[in-house]
Coordinates of N, CA and C in Angstrom, one line a residue:
X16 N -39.9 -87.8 34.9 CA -39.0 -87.3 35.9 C -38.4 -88.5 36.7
X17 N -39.3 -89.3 37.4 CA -39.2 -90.5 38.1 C -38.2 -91.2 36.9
X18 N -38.2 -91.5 36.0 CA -37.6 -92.6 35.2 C -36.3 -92.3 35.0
X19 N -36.3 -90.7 34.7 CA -34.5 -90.0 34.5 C -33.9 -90.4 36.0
X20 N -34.5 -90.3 37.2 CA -33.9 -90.1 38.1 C -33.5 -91.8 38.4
X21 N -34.3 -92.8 38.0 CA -33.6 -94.0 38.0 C -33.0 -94.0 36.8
X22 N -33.2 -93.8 36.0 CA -31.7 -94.2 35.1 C -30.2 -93.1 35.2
X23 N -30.7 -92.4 35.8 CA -29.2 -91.4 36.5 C -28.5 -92.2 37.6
X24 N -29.3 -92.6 38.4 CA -29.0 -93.2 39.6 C -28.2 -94.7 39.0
X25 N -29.2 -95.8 38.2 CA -28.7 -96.7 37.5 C -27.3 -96.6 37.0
X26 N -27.4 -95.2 36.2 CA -26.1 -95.6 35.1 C -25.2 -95.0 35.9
X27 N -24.9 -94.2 37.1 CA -24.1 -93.9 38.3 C -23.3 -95.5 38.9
X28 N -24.2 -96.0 39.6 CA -23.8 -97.3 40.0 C -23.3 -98.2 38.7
X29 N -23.3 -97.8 37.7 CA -22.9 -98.8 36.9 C -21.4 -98.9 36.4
X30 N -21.6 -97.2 36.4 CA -20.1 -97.0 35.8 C -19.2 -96.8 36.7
X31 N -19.4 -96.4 38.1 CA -18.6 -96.9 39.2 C -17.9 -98.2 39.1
X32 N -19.3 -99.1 38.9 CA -18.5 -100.4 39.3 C -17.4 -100.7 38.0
X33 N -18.1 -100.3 36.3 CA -17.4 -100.8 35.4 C -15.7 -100.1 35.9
X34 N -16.3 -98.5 35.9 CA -14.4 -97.9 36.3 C -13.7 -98.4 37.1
X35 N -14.4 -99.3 37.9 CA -13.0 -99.3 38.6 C -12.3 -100.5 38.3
X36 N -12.6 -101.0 37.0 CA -11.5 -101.9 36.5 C -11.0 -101.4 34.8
X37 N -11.7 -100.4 34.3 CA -12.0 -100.0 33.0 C -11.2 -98.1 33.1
X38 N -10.3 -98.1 31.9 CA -9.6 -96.9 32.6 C -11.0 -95.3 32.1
X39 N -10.8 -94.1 32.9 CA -11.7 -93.3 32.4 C -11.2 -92.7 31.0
X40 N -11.7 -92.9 30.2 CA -11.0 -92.6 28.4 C -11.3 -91.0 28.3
X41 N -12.7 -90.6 28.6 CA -13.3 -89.8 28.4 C -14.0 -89.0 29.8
X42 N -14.2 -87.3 30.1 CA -14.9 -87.4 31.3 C -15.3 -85.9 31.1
X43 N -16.2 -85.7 31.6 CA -17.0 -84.1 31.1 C -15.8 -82.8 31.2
X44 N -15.1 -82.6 31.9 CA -13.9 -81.9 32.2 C -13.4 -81.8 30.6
X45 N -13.2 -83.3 30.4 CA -12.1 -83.2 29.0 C -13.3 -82.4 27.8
X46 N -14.5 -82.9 28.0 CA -15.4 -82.1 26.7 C -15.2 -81.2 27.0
X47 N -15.2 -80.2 28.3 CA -15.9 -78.5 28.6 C -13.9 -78.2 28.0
X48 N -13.2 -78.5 28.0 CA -11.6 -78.2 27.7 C -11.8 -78.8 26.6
X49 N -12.2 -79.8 25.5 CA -12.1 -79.3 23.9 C -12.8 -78.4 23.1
X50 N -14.3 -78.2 24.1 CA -15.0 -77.3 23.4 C -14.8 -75.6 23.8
X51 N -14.0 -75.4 25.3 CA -13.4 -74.1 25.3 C -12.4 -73.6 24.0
X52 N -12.0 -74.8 23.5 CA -10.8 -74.6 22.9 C -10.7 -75.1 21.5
X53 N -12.1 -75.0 21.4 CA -12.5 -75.7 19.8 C -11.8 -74.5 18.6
X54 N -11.3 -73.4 19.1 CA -11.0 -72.0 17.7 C -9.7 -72.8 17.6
X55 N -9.2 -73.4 18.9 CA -7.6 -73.8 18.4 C -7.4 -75.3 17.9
X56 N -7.6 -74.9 16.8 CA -7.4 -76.1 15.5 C -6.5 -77.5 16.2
X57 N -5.3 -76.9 16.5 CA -4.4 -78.3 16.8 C -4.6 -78.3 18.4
X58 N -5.8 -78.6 19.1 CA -6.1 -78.5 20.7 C -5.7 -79.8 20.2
X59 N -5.2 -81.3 21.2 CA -5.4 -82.5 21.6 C -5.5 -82.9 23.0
X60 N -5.7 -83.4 23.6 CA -5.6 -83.8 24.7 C -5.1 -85.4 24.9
X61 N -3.7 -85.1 24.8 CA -3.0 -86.4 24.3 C -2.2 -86.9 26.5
X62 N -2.4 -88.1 25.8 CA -2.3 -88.8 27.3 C -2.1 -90.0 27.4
X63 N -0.9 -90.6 27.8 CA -0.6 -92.2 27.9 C -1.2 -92.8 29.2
X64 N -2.2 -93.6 29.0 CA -2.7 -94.4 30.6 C -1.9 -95.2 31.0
X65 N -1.1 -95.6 32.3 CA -0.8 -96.5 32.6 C -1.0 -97.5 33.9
X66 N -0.7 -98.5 34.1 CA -1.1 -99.0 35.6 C -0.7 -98.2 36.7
X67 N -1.0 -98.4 37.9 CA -0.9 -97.9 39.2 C 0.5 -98.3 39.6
X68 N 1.1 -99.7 38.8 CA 2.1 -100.3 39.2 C 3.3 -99.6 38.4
X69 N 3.0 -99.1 37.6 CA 4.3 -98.3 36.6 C 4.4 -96.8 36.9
X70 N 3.6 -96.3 38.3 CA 3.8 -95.2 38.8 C 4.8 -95.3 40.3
X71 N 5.6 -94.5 40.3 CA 6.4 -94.4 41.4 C 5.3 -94.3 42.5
X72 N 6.0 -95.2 43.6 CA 4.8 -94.8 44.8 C 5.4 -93.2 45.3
X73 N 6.7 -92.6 45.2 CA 7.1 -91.0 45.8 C 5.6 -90.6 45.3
X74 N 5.6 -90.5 43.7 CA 4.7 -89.8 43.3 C 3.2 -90.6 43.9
X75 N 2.8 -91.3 43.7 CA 1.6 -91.4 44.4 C 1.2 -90.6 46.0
X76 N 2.5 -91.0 46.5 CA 2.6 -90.1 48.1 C 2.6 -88.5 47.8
X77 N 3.3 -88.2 47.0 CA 2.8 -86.5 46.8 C 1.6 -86.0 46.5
X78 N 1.4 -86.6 45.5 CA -0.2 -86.8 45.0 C -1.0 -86.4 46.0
X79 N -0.9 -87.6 47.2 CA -1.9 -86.9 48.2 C -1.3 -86.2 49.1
X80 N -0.2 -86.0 49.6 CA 0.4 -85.0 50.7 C -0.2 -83.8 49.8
X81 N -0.8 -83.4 48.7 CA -0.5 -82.2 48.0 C -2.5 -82.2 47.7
X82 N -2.7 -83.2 47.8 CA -4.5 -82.8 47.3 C -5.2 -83.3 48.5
X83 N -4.8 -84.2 49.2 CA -5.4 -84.7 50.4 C -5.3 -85.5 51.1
X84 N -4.5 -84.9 51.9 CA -3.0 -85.3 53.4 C -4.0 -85.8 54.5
X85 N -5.4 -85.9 54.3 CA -6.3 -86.8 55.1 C -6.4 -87.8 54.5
X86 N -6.4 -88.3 53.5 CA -6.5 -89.3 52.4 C -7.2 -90.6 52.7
X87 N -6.3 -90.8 53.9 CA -6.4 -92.4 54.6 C -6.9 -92.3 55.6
X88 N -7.4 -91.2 56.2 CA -8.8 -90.6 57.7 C -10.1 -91.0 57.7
X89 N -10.3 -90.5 55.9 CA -11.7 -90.0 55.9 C -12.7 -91.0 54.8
X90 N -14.0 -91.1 55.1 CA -14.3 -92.5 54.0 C -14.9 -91.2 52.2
X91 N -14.2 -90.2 52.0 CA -14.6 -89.7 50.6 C -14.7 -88.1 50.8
X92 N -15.2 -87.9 52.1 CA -15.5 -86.5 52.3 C -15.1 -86.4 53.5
X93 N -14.1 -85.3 54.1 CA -13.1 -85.0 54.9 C -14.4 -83.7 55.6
X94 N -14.8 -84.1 56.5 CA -15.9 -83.3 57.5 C -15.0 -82.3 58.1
X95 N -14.0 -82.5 58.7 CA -13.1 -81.5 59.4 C -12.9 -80.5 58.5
X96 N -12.0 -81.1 57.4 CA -11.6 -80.3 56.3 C -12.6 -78.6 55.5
X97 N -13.9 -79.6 55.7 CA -14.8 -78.9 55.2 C -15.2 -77.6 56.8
X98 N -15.6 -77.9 57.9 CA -15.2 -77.1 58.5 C -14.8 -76.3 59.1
X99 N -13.2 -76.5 58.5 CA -11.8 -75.3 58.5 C -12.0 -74.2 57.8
X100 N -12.8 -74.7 56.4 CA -12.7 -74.0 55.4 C -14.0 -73.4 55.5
X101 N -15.4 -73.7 55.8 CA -16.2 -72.5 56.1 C -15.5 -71.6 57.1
X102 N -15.0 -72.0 58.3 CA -15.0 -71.0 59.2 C -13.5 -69.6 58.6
X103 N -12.9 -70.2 58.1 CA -11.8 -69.4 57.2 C -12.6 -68.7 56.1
X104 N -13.4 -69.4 55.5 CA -14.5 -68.4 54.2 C -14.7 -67.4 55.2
X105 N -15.6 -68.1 56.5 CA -16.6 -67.1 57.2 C -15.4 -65.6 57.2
X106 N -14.4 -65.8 58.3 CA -13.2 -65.1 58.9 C -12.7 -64.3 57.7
X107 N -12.1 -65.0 56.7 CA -11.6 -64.2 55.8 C -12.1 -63.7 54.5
X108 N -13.4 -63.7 54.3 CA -14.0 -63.7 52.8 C -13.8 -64.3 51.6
X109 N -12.3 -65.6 51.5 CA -11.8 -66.2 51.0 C -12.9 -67.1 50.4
X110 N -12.1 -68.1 49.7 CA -13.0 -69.4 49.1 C -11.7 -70.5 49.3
X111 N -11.9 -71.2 50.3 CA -10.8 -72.1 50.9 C -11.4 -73.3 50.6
X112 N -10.6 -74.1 49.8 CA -11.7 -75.7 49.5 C -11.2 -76.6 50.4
X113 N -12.0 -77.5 49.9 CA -12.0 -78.1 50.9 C -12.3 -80.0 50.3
X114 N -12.7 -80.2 48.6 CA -12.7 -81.3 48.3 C -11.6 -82.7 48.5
X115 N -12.0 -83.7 48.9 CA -11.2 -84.8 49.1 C -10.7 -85.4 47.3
X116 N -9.4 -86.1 47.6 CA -9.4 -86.4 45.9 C -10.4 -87.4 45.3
X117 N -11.0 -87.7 46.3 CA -12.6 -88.9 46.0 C -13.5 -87.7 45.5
X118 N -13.7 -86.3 45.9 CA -14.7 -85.5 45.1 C -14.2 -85.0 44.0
X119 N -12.8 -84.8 44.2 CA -12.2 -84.3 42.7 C -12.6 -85.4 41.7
X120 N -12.3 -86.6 41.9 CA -12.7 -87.4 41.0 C -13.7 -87.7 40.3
X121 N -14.7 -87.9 40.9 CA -16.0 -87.5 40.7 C -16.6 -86.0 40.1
X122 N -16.1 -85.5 40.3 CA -16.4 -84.0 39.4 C -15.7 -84.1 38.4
X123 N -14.7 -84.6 38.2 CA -14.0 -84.7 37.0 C -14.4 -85.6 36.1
X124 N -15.2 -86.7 36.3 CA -15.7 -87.6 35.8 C -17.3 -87.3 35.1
X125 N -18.2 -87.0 35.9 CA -19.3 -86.9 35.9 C -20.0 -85.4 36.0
X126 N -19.2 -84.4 35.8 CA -19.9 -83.2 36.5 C -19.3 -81.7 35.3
X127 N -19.5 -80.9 35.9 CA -19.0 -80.0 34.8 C -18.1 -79.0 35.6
X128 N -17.4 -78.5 35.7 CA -16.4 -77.2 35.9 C -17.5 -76.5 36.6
X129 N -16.8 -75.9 38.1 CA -17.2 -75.1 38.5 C -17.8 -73.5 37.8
X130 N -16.5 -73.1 37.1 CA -16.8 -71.6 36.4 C -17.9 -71.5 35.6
X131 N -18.7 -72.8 35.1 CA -19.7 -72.8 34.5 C -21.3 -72.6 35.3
X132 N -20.9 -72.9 36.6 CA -21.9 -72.5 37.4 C -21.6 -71.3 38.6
X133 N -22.4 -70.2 38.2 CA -21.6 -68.7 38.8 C -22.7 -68.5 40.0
X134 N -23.7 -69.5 40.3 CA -24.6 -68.9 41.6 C -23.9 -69.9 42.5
X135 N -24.0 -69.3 43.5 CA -23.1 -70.3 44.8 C -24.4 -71.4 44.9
X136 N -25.2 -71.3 45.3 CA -26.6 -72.5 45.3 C -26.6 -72.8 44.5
X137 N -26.5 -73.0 43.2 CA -26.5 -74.0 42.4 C -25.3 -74.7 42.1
X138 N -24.2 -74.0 42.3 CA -22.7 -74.7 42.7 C -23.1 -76.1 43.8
X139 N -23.4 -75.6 44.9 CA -23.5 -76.5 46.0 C -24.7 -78.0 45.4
X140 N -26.1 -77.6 45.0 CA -26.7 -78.2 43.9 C -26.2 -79.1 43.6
X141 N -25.9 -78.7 42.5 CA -25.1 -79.4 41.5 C -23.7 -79.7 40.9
X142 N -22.8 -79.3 42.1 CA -21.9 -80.1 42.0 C -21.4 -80.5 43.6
X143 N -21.9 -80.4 44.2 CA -21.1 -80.4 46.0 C -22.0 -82.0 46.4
X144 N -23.5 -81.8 46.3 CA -24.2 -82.8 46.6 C -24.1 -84.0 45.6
X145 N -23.7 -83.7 44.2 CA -23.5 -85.0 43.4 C -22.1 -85.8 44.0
X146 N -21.1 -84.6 44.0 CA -20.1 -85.2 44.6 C -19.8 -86.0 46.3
X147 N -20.7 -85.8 46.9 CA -21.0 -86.7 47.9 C -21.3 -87.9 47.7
X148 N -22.4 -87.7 47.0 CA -23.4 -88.7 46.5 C -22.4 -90.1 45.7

């Protein structure tokens, strides 16, 4: 158990540092979306990478006016954000999120689709506390 938990930890820090010069090719999101969709023969998940510099900055500024208008507040996890949105769960019975696009990324990278985990405690588990982390 000790040994998985350093080499989770290990290969976490590793690929951090390799991505952020190495583009993400592959990321658990894109498996759980080929294998939902393994009956449809012609699924691809076709995608041109490009630099950061061959994207309009409008579109980068929408990007986050539209996923996370704290963007430049907060160092990954937006504490306010997350506060609004329990007290609006609490008030309305809703499910108001509340991820910064630094947890989006990281769930998307490393983690699996919420719908695949249906108990709220293990949601939080395993994917809320990785995405901190």
């Amino acid at each position: 158990m000790f040994r998985m938990f350093v080499f989770l930890f290990a290969f976490s820090i590793v690929s951090v540092i390799l991505l952020r010069w190495l583009p993400v090719r592959y990321t658990t999101l894109m498996l759980v979306r080929y294998i939902e969709n393994i009956e449809n023969n012609d699924y691809r998940n076709i995608r041109k990478w490009v630099t950061i510099d061959q994207i309009s900055e409008n579109v980068i500024f929408a990007v986050i006016a539209a996923e996370d208008s704290r963007f430049m507040e907060h160092c990954g996890i937006d504490w306010e954000a997350i506060k609004k949105a329990r007290k609006h769960n609490k008030i309305y019975g809703t499910r108001l999120g509340a991820s910064t696009i630094t947890q989006q990324t990281a769930k998307n990278i490393y983690l699996l689709p919420s719908h695949i985990l249906s108990n709220v405690a293990l949601t939080l588990l395993l994917r809320k506390a990785p995405e901190a982390y």
